[in-house]
Structures are given as C-alpha cells and as structure tokens.
mmCIF file of C-alpha atoms in Angstrom:
data_model
loop_
_atom_site.group_PDB
_atom_site.id
_atom_site.type_symbol
_atom_site.label_atom_id
_atom_site.label_comp_id
_atom_site.label_asym_id
_atom_site.label_seq_id
_atom_site.Cartn_x
_atom_site.Cartn_y
_atom_site.Cartn_z
ATOM 1 C CA MET Y 1 136.806 132.446 164.442
ATOM 2 C CA ALA Y 2 138.742 129.835 166.428
ATOM 3 C CA ASP Y 3 136.034 127.329 165.374
ATOM 4 C CA ARG Y 4 137.163 128.000 161.367
ATOM 5 C CA THR Y 5 137.439 124.307 159.538
ATOM 6 C CA ARG Y 6 140.799 124.146 158.639
ATOM 7 C CA VAL Y 7 141.690 122.427 154.347
ATOM 8 C CA LEU Y 8 144.286 121.984 152.554
ATOM 9 C CA VAL Y 9 144.703 121.738 149.397
ATOM 10 C CA VAL Y 10 147.881 120.117 147.459
ATOM 11 C CA THR Y 11 148.699 119.557 144.452
ATOM 12 C CA ASP Y 12 151.793 118.859 142.672
ATOM 13 C CA GLU Y 13 152.321 121.874 139.596
ATOM 14 C CA MET Y 14 150.797 125.221 140.347
ATOM 15 C CA GLU Y 15 151.365 126.190 136.833
ATOM 16 C CA VAL Y 16 149.130 128.203 134.022
ATOM 17 C CA GLY Y 17 146.101 124.933 133.830
ATOM 18 C CA GLY Y 18 142.351 124.108 134.089
ATOM 19 C CA THR Y 19 143.159 122.657 137.457
ATOM 20 C CA GLN Y 20 145.350 125.515 139.097
ATOM 21 C CA ARG Y 21 142.672 127.789 138.384
ATOM 22 C CA GLN Y 22 139.627 126.356 139.374
ATOM 23 C CA ILE Y 23 141.950 125.473 142.787
ATOM 24 C CA VAL Y 24 142.326 129.652 142.608
ATOM 25 C CA HIS Y 25 138.374 130.545 141.910
ATOM 26 C CA LEU Y 26 137.468 127.618 144.690
ATOM 27 C CA LEU Y 27 140.278 128.770 147.562
ATOM 28 C CA SER Y 28 139.523 132.415 146.537
ATOM 29 C CA ALA Y 29 135.826 132.475 146.881
ATOM 30 C CA LEU Y 30 135.744 130.333 150.241
ATOM 31 C CA ASP Y 31 133.231 131.610 153.245
ATOM 32 C CA ARG Y 32 135.995 132.832 155.460
ATOM 33 C CA THR Y 33 133.912 132.971 158.766
ATOM 34 C CA ARG Y 34 133.445 128.696 158.097
ATOM 35 C CA TRP Y 35 137.105 127.954 156.477
ATOM 36 C CA GLU Y 36 140.492 128.765 156.931
ATOM 37 C CA PRO Y 37 141.766 127.706 153.398
ATOM 38 C CA ALA Y 38 145.565 127.155 152.505
ATOM 39 C CA LEU Y 39 147.357 125.986 149.206
ATOM 40 C CA MET Y 40 150.461 123.794 148.922
ATOM 41 C CA PHE Y 41 152.255 122.241 146.056
ATOM 42 C CA PHE Y 42 155.606 120.965 144.671
ATOM 43 C CA ARG Y 43 156.710 122.372 141.701
ATOM 44 C CA ASN Y 44 156.680 125.407 138.936
ATOM 45 C CA PRO Y 45 154.751 128.735 140.860
ATOM 46 C CA SER Y 46 153.262 130.651 137.920
ATOM 47 C CA PHE Y 47 151.021 134.489 138.497
ATOM 48 C CA LEU Y 48 147.993 132.138 140.291
ATOM 49 C CA VAL Y 49 149.985 131.908 143.522
ATOM 50 C CA ASP Y 50 150.363 135.228 143.368
ATOM 51 C CA ARG Y 51 146.561 135.557 143.558
ATOM 52 C CA LEU Y 52 145.804 133.429 145.714
ATOM 53 C CA GLU Y 53 148.163 134.994 148.100
ATOM 54 C CA ALA Y 54 146.997 138.455 147.628
ATOM 55 C CA ALA Y 55 143.646 137.603 148.697
ATOM 56 C CA GLY Y 56 145.611 136.354 152.060
ATOM 57 C CA VAL Y 57 145.253 132.525 151.287
ATOM 58 C CA PRO Y 58 148.187 131.108 152.963
ATOM 59 C CA ILE Y 59 150.921 128.615 150.464
ATOM 60 C CA SER Y 60 153.367 126.487 151.231
ATOM 61 C CA HIS Y 61 155.918 125.416 148.423
ATOM 62 C CA VAL Y 62 157.123 122.089 149.728
ATOM 63 C CA ALA Y 63 159.860 121.444 146.793
ATOM 64 C CA LYS Y 64 159.907 118.362 145.633
ATOM 65 C CA GLN Y 65 163.357 117.713 142.992
ATOM 66 C CA ARG Y 66 163.317 114.039 142.241
ATOM 67 C CA ARG Y 67 160.749 110.589 142.112
ATOM 68 C CA PHE Y 68 162.002 109.730 145.236
ATOM 69 C CA ASP Y 69 162.863 113.215 147.465
ATOM 70 C CA LEU Y 70 163.569 111.886 151.605
ATOM 71 C CA GLY Y 71 164.154 115.549 152.528
ATOM 72 C CA PHE Y 72 160.741 116.178 150.551
ATOM 73 C CA ILE Y 73 159.175 113.528 152.586
ATOM 74 C CA GLY Y 74 160.037 114.676 155.957
ATOM 75 C CA ALA Y 75 159.215 118.087 155.096
ATOM 76 C CA LEU Y 76 155.710 117.228 153.309
ATOM 77 C CA ALA Y 77 155.074 115.309 156.982
ATOM 78 C CA ALA Y 78 156.217 117.630 159.043
ATOM 79 C CA GLN Y 79 153.593 120.078 157.714
ATOM 80 C CA LEU Y 80 150.748 118.193 157.143
ATOM 81 C CA ARG Y 81 151.226 117.354 161.718
ATOM 82 C CA ARG Y 82 151.398 120.642 161.607
ATOM 83 C CA GLY Y 83 148.739 122.100 160.082
ATOM 84 C CA ARG Y 84 146.515 120.142 161.894
ATOM 85 C CA TYR Y 85 143.803 120.268 159.230
ATOM 86 C CA ASP Y 86 140.238 118.749 159.707
ATOM 87 C CA ILE Y 87 140.358 118.066 155.683
ATOM 88 C CA ILE Y 88 142.489 117.748 152.856
ATOM 89 C CA GLN Y 89 141.735 117.500 149.183
ATOM 90 C CA CYS Y 90 144.532 116.594 146.237
ATOM 91 C CA PHE Y 91 143.929 117.814 143.177
ATOM 92 C CA SER Y 92 147.198 116.006 141.614
ATOM 93 C CA LEU Y 93 148.137 112.252 141.460
ATOM 94 C CA THR Y 94 151.754 112.796 142.494
ATOM 95 C CA ALA Y 95 149.498 115.202 145.681
ATOM 96 C CA GLU Y 96 147.213 112.386 146.098
ATOM 97 C CA LEU Y 97 149.976 109.178 145.910
ATOM 98 C CA TRP Y 98 152.365 111.106 148.629
ATOM 99 C CA VAL Y 99 149.566 112.401 151.412
ATOM 100 C CA ARG Y 100 148.161 109.001 151.030
ATOM 101 C CA ALA Y 101 151.238 107.637 151.526
ATOM 102 C CA LEU Y 102 151.427 110.318 155.027
ATOM 103 C CA LEU Y 103 148.280 109.875 156.236
ATOM 104 C CA PRO Y 104 149.024 107.992 159.709
ATOM 105 C CA PHE Y 105 150.818 110.938 160.724
ATOM 106 C CA VAL Y 106 147.482 112.908 160.650
ATOM 107 C CA PRO Y 107 144.554 110.219 161.875
ATOM 108 C CA ARG Y 108 141.921 112.671 162.246
ATOM 109 C CA THR Y 109 141.442 114.397 158.619
ATOM 110 C CA ALA Y 110 139.545 113.501 156.146
ATOM 111 C CA PHE Y 111 140.654 113.024 152.779
ATOM 112 C CA VAL Y 112 139.466 113.736 149.386
ATOM 113 C CA ALA Y 113 140.549 113.148 146.022
ATOM 114 C CA SER Y 114 140.456 114.398 142.932
ATOM 115 C CA ILE Y 115 138.800 113.130 139.430
ATOM 116 C CA ARG Y 116 139.404 115.555 136.160
ATOM 117 C CA GLY Y 117 139.795 113.879 132.967
ATOM 118 C CA LEU Y 118 139.436 109.949 132.199
ATOM 119 C CA PHE Y 119 142.998 108.991 132.449
ATOM 120 C CA HIS Y 120 142.597 107.391 129.366
ATOM 121 C CA VAL Y 121 147.110 108.918 129.056
ATOM 122 C CA TYR Y 122 147.266 106.233 132.727
ATOM 123 C CA THR Y 123 148.736 103.864 132.713
ATOM 124 C CA PRO Y 124 148.621 100.365 134.483
ATOM 125 C CA ARG Y 125 150.692 101.117 137.090
ATOM 126 C CA GLN Y 126 148.839 104.769 136.921
ATOM 127 C CA TRP Y 127 145.733 103.229 137.842
ATOM 128 C CA GLN Y 128 147.034 100.409 140.579
ATOM 129 C CA ILE Y 129 148.202 104.064 142.573
ATOM 130 C CA LYS Y 130 144.973 105.572 141.588
ATOM 131 C CA ARG Y 131 143.167 102.497 143.293
ATOM 132 C CA TRP Y 132 144.855 101.970 146.641
ATOM 133 C CA ILE Y 133 145.027 106.142 146.872
ATOM 134 C CA LEU Y 134 140.712 105.587 146.641
ATOM 135 C CA ARG Y 135 140.754 102.737 149.327
ATOM 136 C CA ARG Y 136 141.842 105.930 151.685
ATOM 137 C CA CYS Y 137 139.539 108.449 150.809
ATOM 138 C CA ASN Y 138 136.742 109.721 152.665
ATOM 139 C CA PHE Y 139 134.833 111.118 149.524
ATOM 140 C CA ALA Y 140 136.064 112.058 145.252
ATOM 141 C CA ILE Y 141 135.210 114.505 143.436
ATOM 142 C CA ALA Y 142 134.943 114.381 139.787
ATOM 143 C CA ASN Y 143 134.264 117.522 137.214
ATOM 144 C CA THR Y 144 132.459 115.193 134.783
ATOM 145 C CA HIS Y 145 129.974 112.347 135.193
ATOM 146 C CA ALA Y 146 132.389 110.564 132.196
ATOM 147 C CA GLY Y 147 135.131 110.548 134.279
ATOM 148 C CA ALA Y 148 133.220 109.217 137.493
ATOM 149 C CA ARG Y 149 131.936 106.570 136.015
ATOM 150 C CA GLU Y 150 135.300 105.970 134.204
ATOM 151 C CA THR Y 151 136.952 105.503 137.559
ATOM 152 C CA SER Y 152 134.553 103.741 139.376
ATOM 153 C CA THR Y 153 134.871 101.236 136.475
ATOM 154 C CA ARG Y 154 138.659 101.169 137.254
ATOM 155 C CA THR Y 155 138.929 101.256 140.137
ATOM 156 C CA GLY Y 156 136.298 99.605 141.779
ATOM 157 C CA PHE Y 157 135.359 102.692 144.483
ATOM 158 C CA PRO Y 158 131.424 103.094 144.509
ATOM 159 C CA LEU Y 159 130.318 105.114 142.358
ATOM 160 C CA GLU Y 160 127.581 106.545 145.185
ATOM 161 C CA ARG Y 161 131.027 108.193 146.861
ATOM 162 C CA ILE Y 162 131.898 110.549 143.916
ATOM 163 C CA VAL Y 163 130.693 113.620 144.096
ATOM 164 C CA VAL Y 164 130.117 115.394 140.821
ATOM 165 C CA ILE Y 165 130.784 119.537 140.741
ATOM 166 C CA PRO Y 166 131.561 120.671 137.282
ATOM 167 C CA ASN Y 167 134.096 124.170 136.951
ATOM 168 C CA GLY Y 168 133.374 127.276 138.101
ATOM 169 C CA VAL Y 169 133.465 130.587 135.579
ATOM 170 C CA ALA Y 170 132.990 134.202 136.760
ATOM 171 C CA LEU Y 171 131.169 136.054 134.370
ATOM 172 C CA PRO Y 172 133.640 139.047 133.022
ATOM 173 C CA GLU Y 173 132.828 141.910 132.818
ATOM 174 C CA PRO Y 174 131.717 143.241 129.606
ATOM 175 C CA LEU Y 175 134.466 145.749 127.701
ATOM 176 C CA ASP Y 176 134.552 148.780 125.651
ATOM 177 C CA GLU Y 177 134.150 148.956 122.364
ATOM 178 C CA ALA Y 178 137.936 151.900 122.694
ATOM 179 C CA THR Y 179 139.468 148.918 124.622
ATOM 180 C CA LEU Y 180 138.642 146.029 122.439
ATOM 181 C CA ALA Y 181 139.061 148.579 118.937
ATOM 182 C CA HIS Y 182 143.314 149.047 120.976
ATOM 183 C CA ALA Y 183 143.301 145.351 121.720
ATOM 184 C CA ARG Y 184 143.024 144.153 118.385
ATOM 185 C CA ALA Y 185 145.228 147.775 117.072
ATOM 186 C CA GLU Y 186 148.012 145.689 119.114
ATOM 187 C CA LEU Y 187 147.889 142.904 118.169
ATOM 188 C CA ASP Y 188 146.951 143.727 113.870
ATOM 189 C CA LEU Y 189 143.846 142.116 114.062
ATOM 190 C CA SER Y 190 141.920 145.295 111.956
ATOM 191 C CA GLY Y 191 141.145 143.095 108.736
ATOM 192 C CA ALA Y 192 138.313 140.999 108.065
ATOM 193 C CA ARG Y 193 140.076 138.037 108.410
ATOM 194 C CA PRO Y 194 138.175 135.440 110.898
ATOM 195 C CA VAL Y 195 140.705 134.629 113.852
ATOM 196 C CA ALA Y 196 140.082 131.635 115.440
ATOM 197 C CA LEU Y 197 141.830 131.338 119.286
ATOM 198 C CA PHE Y 198 143.459 128.423 120.847
ATOM 199 C CA VAL Y 199 144.373 128.281 124.806
ATOM 200 C CA GLY Y 200 145.959 125.790 126.536
ATOM 201 C CA ARG Y 201 149.468 124.356 127.888
ATOM 202 C CA LEU Y 202 151.223 123.192 124.372
ATOM 203 C CA VAL Y 203 151.094 119.800 125.097
ATOM 204 C CA VAL Y 204 150.439 115.702 123.506
ATOM 205 C CA GLU Y 205 147.030 115.841 124.660
ATOM 206 C CA LYS Y 206 145.879 118.885 123.750
ATOM 207 C CA ASN Y 207 146.494 117.690 119.939
ATOM 208 C CA LEU Y 208 147.557 121.037 118.215
ATOM 209 C CA PRO Y 209 149.272 119.092 115.181
ATOM 210 C CA LEU Y 210 145.391 118.337 114.047
ATOM 211 C CA LEU Y 211 144.347 122.037 113.920
ATOM 212 C CA LEU Y 212 147.615 122.897 112.568
ATOM 213 C CA ASP Y 213 146.885 119.850 110.103
ATOM 214 C CA ALA Y 214 143.061 121.377 109.558
ATOM 215 C CA LEU Y 215 144.781 124.880 108.527
ATOM 216 C CA ALA Y 216 147.079 123.455 105.996
ATOM 217 C CA GLU Y 217 143.796 121.875 104.159
ATOM 218 C CA MET Y 218 141.298 125.151 104.284
ATOM 219 C CA PRO Y 219 141.682 127.677 100.828
ATOM 220 C CA ALA Y 220 143.830 130.289 101.794
ATOM 221 C CA ALA Y 221 140.416 132.522 101.077
ATOM 222 C CA ARG Y 222 138.850 130.886 104.287
ATOM 223 C CA ARG Y 223 141.269 130.300 106.116
ATOM 224 C CA PRO Y 224 141.226 131.685 109.535
ATOM 225 C CA LEU Y 225 144.399 134.008 111.456
ATOM 226 C CA LEU Y 226 145.164 131.617 114.572
ATOM 227 C CA LEU Y 227 146.454 132.451 117.346
ATOM 228 C CA VAL Y 228 148.195 130.512 119.881
ATOM 229 C CA ALA Y 229 148.041 131.097 123.468
ATOM 230 C CA GLY Y 230 150.240 128.504 126.023
ATOM 231 C CA SER Y 231 153.627 127.117 126.449
ATOM 232 C CA GLY Y 232 154.598 124.036 126.581
ATOM 233 C CA GLU Y 233 156.948 120.761 125.917
ATOM 234 C CA LEU Y 234 156.442 120.970 122.597
ATOM 235 C CA GLU Y 235 156.287 124.592 121.325
ATOM 236 C CA ILE Y 236 159.750 124.435 119.402
ATOM 237 C CA PRO Y 237 158.479 120.637 117.285
ATOM 238 C CA LEU Y 238 154.452 122.277 117.120
ATOM 239 C CA LYS Y 239 156.445 125.572 115.330
ATOM 240 C CA ALA Y 240 158.226 123.776 112.939
ATOM 241 C CA HIS Y 241 154.987 122.296 112.947
ATOM 242 C CA ALA Y 242 153.213 125.199 110.843
ATOM 243 C CA ASP Y 243 156.263 126.268 108.904
ATOM 244 C CA ALA Y 244 156.226 122.565 107.310
ATOM 245 C CA ARG Y 245 152.693 122.999 106.796
ATOM 246 C CA GLY Y 246 153.318 126.455 104.984
ATOM 247 C CA LEU Y 247 151.000 127.979 107.852
ATOM 248 C CA GLY Y 248 154.353 131.115 108.741
ATOM 249 C CA LEU Y 249 152.004 133.820 108.164
ATOM 250 C CA ASP Y 250 148.945 131.881 109.668
ATOM 251 C CA VAL Y 251 149.966 130.876 112.748
ATOM 252 C CA ARG Y 252 150.814 133.718 115.655
ATOM 253 C CA TRP Y 253 152.445 132.640 118.982
ATOM 254 C CA LEU Y 254 151.557 134.576 121.750
ATOM 255 C CA GLY Y 255 153.318 132.277 124.857
ATOM 256 C CA GLU Y 256 151.776 132.444 128.438
ATOM 257 C CA ARG Y 257 149.082 134.918 128.361
ATOM 258 C CA ARG Y 258 147.204 136.971 131.362
ATOM 259 C CA ASP Y 259 144.805 138.133 129.182
ATOM 260 C CA THR Y 260 143.668 135.107 127.960
ATOM 261 C CA LEU Y 261 139.659 136.704 128.688
ATOM 262 C CA GLN Y 262 141.019 139.498 125.846
ATOM 263 C CA LEU Y 263 141.693 137.268 123.466
ATOM 264 C CA MET Y 264 138.228 135.335 123.184
ATOM 265 C CA ARG Y 265 136.827 138.771 122.985
ATOM 266 C CA LEU Y 266 138.702 139.408 120.269
ATOM 267 C CA ALA Y 267 138.571 136.364 118.311
ATOM 268 C CA ASP Y 268 135.924 134.707 116.477
ATOM 269 C CA VAL Y 269 136.030 131.089 117.286
ATOM 270 C CA LEU Y 270 138.051 129.371 120.306
ATOM 271 C CA VAL Y 271 139.274 125.751 119.200
ATOM 272 C CA LEU Y 272 140.293 122.914 121.849
ATOM 273 C CA PRO Y 273 140.593 119.843 119.752
ATOM 274 C CA SER Y 274 141.651 117.791 122.961
ATOM 275 C CA LEU Y 275 142.382 113.773 122.733
ATOM 276 C CA GLU Y 276 142.008 113.851 126.601
ATOM 277 C CA GLU Y 277 139.442 116.351 128.330
ATOM 278 C CA GLY Y 278 138.056 117.015 131.452
ATOM 279 C CA LEU Y 279 135.617 119.933 132.313
ATOM 280 C CA SER Y 280 137.717 122.222 129.918
ATOM 281 C CA ASN Y 281 138.161 125.699 131.820
ATOM 282 C CA VAL Y 282 138.780 126.992 128.224
ATOM 283 C CA LEU Y 283 136.172 126.522 127.120
ATOM 284 C CA LEU Y 284 133.468 127.878 130.140
ATOM 285 C CA GLU Y 285 136.299 130.951 129.861
ATOM 286 C CA ALA Y 286 135.387 131.282 125.923
ATOM 287 C CA MET Y 287 131.698 131.126 127.202
ATOM 288 C CA SER Y 288 131.784 133.306 129.490
ATOM 289 C CA ALA Y 289 133.318 135.841 127.540
ATOM 290 C CA GLY Y 290 130.924 135.721 124.500
ATOM 291 C CA CYS Y 291 132.864 133.245 121.928
ATOM 292 C CA ALA Y 292 131.928 130.501 120.186
ATOM 293 C CA VAL Y 293 133.442 127.116 121.241
ATOM 294 C CA LEU Y 294 134.491 124.295 118.473
ATOM 295 C CA ALA Y 295 135.563 121.237 120.284
ATOM 296 C CA SER Y 296 136.351 117.882 119.478
ATOM 297 C CA ASP Y 297 133.681 115.177 121.588
ATOM 298 C CA ALA Y 298 136.858 114.026 123.894
ATOM 299 C CA GLY Y 299 136.085 113.816 127.591
ATOM 300 C CA GLY Y 300 134.026 115.764 129.349
ATOM 301 C CA ASN Y 301 133.606 118.190 126.287
ATOM 302 C CA VAL Y 302 130.080 116.494 125.474
ATOM 303 C CA GLU Y 303 129.087 117.234 128.853
ATOM 304 C CA LEU Y 304 128.950 120.681 128.097
ATOM 305 C CA ILE Y 305 128.281 121.086 124.849
ATOM 306 C CA ASP Y 306 125.444 120.680 123.280
ATOM 307 C CA ASP Y 307 126.651 120.849 119.578
ATOM 308 C CA GLY Y 308 124.830 122.503 117.422
ATOM 309 C CA ARG Y 309 123.074 124.522 120.680
ATOM 310 C CA THR Y 310 126.028 126.091 122.524
ATOM 311 C CA GLY Y 311 128.421 125.214 120.189
ATOM 312 C CA LEU Y 312 129.928 122.796 117.883
ATOM 313 C CA LEU Y 313 132.095 119.003 118.202
ATOM 314 C CA PHE Y 314 133.883 117.028 116.175
ATOM 315 C CA PRO Y 315 134.859 113.783 116.340
ATOM 316 C CA SER Y 316 138.463 113.686 118.810
ATOM 317 C CA GLY Y 317 141.218 113.260 115.588
ATOM 318 C CA SER Y 318 138.662 113.356 112.805
ATOM 319 C CA ARG Y 319 140.771 116.468 110.764
ATOM 320 C CA ALA Y 320 137.985 117.092 108.374
ATOM 321 C CA GLU Y 321 135.554 117.175 110.598
ATOM 322 C CA LEU Y 322 137.461 120.059 111.862
ATOM 323 C CA VAL Y 323 138.018 121.611 108.531
ATOM 324 C CA ASP Y 324 133.665 121.378 107.878
ATOM 325 C CA ALA Y 325 132.952 122.984 111.528
ATOM 326 C CA LEU Y 326 135.537 125.594 111.741
ATOM 327 C CA THR Y 327 135.239 126.022 108.155
ATOM 328 C CA ARG Y 328 131.056 126.779 109.506
ATOM 329 C CA LEU Y 329 131.541 129.029 112.132
ATOM 330 C CA CYS Y 330 134.224 131.151 110.468
ATOM 331 C CA THR Y 331 132.060 131.685 106.936
ATOM 332 C CA ASP Y 332 128.477 131.826 109.220
ATOM 333 C CA VAL Y 333 128.145 135.077 111.164
ATOM 334 C CA ALA Y 334 124.446 133.773 112.481
ATOM 335 C CA LEU Y 335 125.635 131.017 113.194
ATOM 336 C CA ARG Y 336 128.648 131.957 115.609
ATOM 337 C CA ARG Y 337 126.476 134.595 116.780
ATOM 338 C CA ARG Y 338 123.553 132.394 118.153
ATOM 339 C CA VAL Y 339 125.777 129.210 119.565
ATOM 340 C CA ALA Y 340 127.922 132.523 121.940
ATOM 341 C CA ASP Y 341 124.751 133.512 123.228
ATOM 342 C CA ALA Y 342 122.956 130.225 123.920
ATOM 343 C CA ALA Y 343 126.417 129.667 125.958
ATOM 344 C CA ARG Y 344 126.570 132.437 127.554
ATOM 345 C CA GLN Y 345 123.129 131.968 128.618
ATOM 346 C CA GLU Y 346 123.995 128.154 130.268
ATOM 347 C CA ILE Y 347 127.447 129.539 131.604
ATOM 348 C CA VAL Y 348 124.589 131.435 133.369
ATOM 349 C CA ALA Y 349 123.104 129.154 134.426
ATOM 350 C CA HIS Y 350 124.579 126.255 135.724
ATOM 351 C CA TYR Y 351 128.587 127.111 135.796
ATOM 352 C CA ALA Y 352 128.768 130.364 138.514
ATOM 353 C CA ILE Y 353 131.889 129.770 140.261
ATOM 354 C CA PRO Y 354 129.198 130.217 143.454
ATOM 355 C CA SER Y 355 127.274 126.547 142.675
ATOM 356 C CA MET Y 356 131.007 125.166 142.388
ATOM 357 C CA VAL Y 357 132.272 126.524 145.840
ATOM 358 C CA ALA Y 358 128.743 125.559 147.261
ATOM 359 C CA ALA Y 359 128.907 121.941 146.868
ATOM 360 C CA THR Y 360 132.528 121.752 147.336
ATOM 361 C CA GLU Y 361 131.775 123.097 150.744
ATOM 362 C CA ALA Y 362 129.060 120.335 150.994
ATOM 363 C CA ALA Y 363 130.951 117.440 149.763
ATOM 364 C CA TRP Y 364 133.689 118.474 152.214
ATOM 365 C CA LEU Y 365 131.632 118.171 154.764
ATOM 366 C CA SER Y 366 129.898 115.106 153.953
ATOM 367 C CA ALA Y 367 133.889 113.902 154.129
ATOM 368 C CA MET Y 368 134.508 115.365 157.767
ATOM 369 C CA GLU Y 369 131.092 113.037 158.571
ATOM 370 C CA ARG Y 370 132.291 109.836 157.349
ATOM 371 C CA ARG Y 371 135.870 110.326 158.753
ATOM 372 C CA ALA Y 372 133.689 111.120 162.081
#
C-alpha cells in the first residue's frame, strides 16, 4: 500500500469537545487502502487519543509549553519534514498558525484550513491571523454555511473555495430496557420528574448561567432536574451561581463523562443555550439518540434544527423564551416524542459519518489537485 495518500490532521488540544470527536470519527473511518492518516496535537490529551490509537492511527504529541516556544517550533518543523505528508488539515487557529508559518519546509504539501464556527469571539488581531492563514491554503472546510459566509466576508477568502461539510454522527445501537433501568437507578432518576441534560465544556460560549437562571424562574412543580455533563474553567463559579439561585437540589454536576449517549437516552430534553456554535456534535448525538433538543438560534443550530419539527429553538440570550420552550417540552410528552422521532430521521438521512468522510476525502483530493 505504498501509494496511499499521507494525510495529517493537526489540532491544538485533544480535550473532550465537538471538534475533537469529529477528528476521531474522520480518522477512524478513512479507507486505509487509500489513505494513511495521522494526528498531531499540542496540548490536553483525553480518552479520545486512546480511541484513535486503538484504531491504529499514529499520534504525535508535540508539546507546546508557552506562547512562543522555540523547542516546540523546532520539533514541529522536524515532524512536518519527516512525515512527508501529501495533505495537512488543521482544526484550530493555533494549529493553522504554526503549520502555516512552517509550510516553506513542506512546499509540496496541500494545506487545508477549517472553519468550525462563526468566530464571534475573535479579536481583530485573530481575524488578521485567519486572513493570513487562508491566503496560503488550497481549500477551507466549514461545517456550516453560516460560518463559511462569515469567514469569507471577514477575510475576503473566496466563498467558492470553502467546502461546507456538516459534522457526522454515529447512529447508536438501541439499549434494552434493563440497561436503561439500571442506569436510571444509578442516577436516582426513578421518579416522574422530567430530566433536562446539558453536555459540553463549562466555558463562556456555552452560556450555562442562562439555563440556570431559566430553571430558577420556573415554578418548582414544573422545574426539571438538570444533569450537567462536562468540565471546564467555569465549573466552580457555575456551581456557586446555581447555589445562589436556590438550585442546589435541582442540578447534578456529573463531571466529564464517557457515557453521554446513554445520558441522552435517559433525559427528556437536551438543552444547549450557547452564545456561539458551529455545527454542534452534542445536538447531533442527542438527535441520533432520540432525545428531544432545545437550543439557542446561535450559529449552525438554525441549520441543524427545523424549529417545531426536529426540535425547538429560542433567541440566543433570551431567558423568557428559554423558560417558555423548556416548559413546553417538559410538560408535553407528545411534543417531545414527535420532535425526537423527526430529528432521528433527519440524522439518518443527512448526517451519517460515511457521508462526512466521503465529502472530506473529495475535498482533500481537490486540494491536492489545486496544489499541483
């Protein structure tokens, strides 16, 4: 298999997040008779790295200790030269920056950038960096049309050179009732109280304080139990915020979990109140698992959810609208079942992993042709 195409995916962190899960889906599912994949990352390994190693994907951890690290730059340049990669795709701005700076060392390699959000938190300086990166890339891959348009407008990069490929999600196997009953018992979910679920990093962009405030405004008789699965820099202040709003017994902090799909099957509704999103893996997974979804209208959420048919949307930042939508889903069992069933059908039709992988492979081949 000497004629396989050597492809390297580079990202800053391999913490548990949506982008990292997509990297795992992509590299694990590539046709190894045609592609020779590898991953390089700089910081924060997680069990996702273990999954790729188990799938036989070579991993390079090029440690970055500080903002400007000469040892890191030297090690990265050596790895890029030694790998003789046909194509490199970067999945974070930091990865794009350093690979772009070292491209003269690998002049025959095709370079693909990523657009995985609307980047509303970018500073003017970060947009300058993104513009500089895109000037050298052969193609960019976005996971939403909104992100592609925003980036093209901000940087002047031609929209026709941005390929939109939605995230892919695996369809979970059904769980038997005994397994679900055991899981409910472990989490003490045996009562009739509705269960809401948040899965994600505890960071500013996810806007979890809005969800906590919405819960506090709901009458106790209609308030769901909230499970929070995730960790992050805001964990301590968020717990304090929940306690200050009198939600101590209404919120359970589960920490980082590997069984989020099982949690989605136990929950009545998954809530994503984000200020910014690309194409949310959490929403995709919940929809594939048959869990009703409620999300802000931020970023790619509006491309993924058909409001009222495959889930509910609310205006980002609106506590009153969130309270109303959450109340509807928690009190209307028929509505939950209807949107959950429609959402799963949507995932089967449009967001399967093989479709994402095939589209990415085609984009890589186009980038290599453009390089040539």
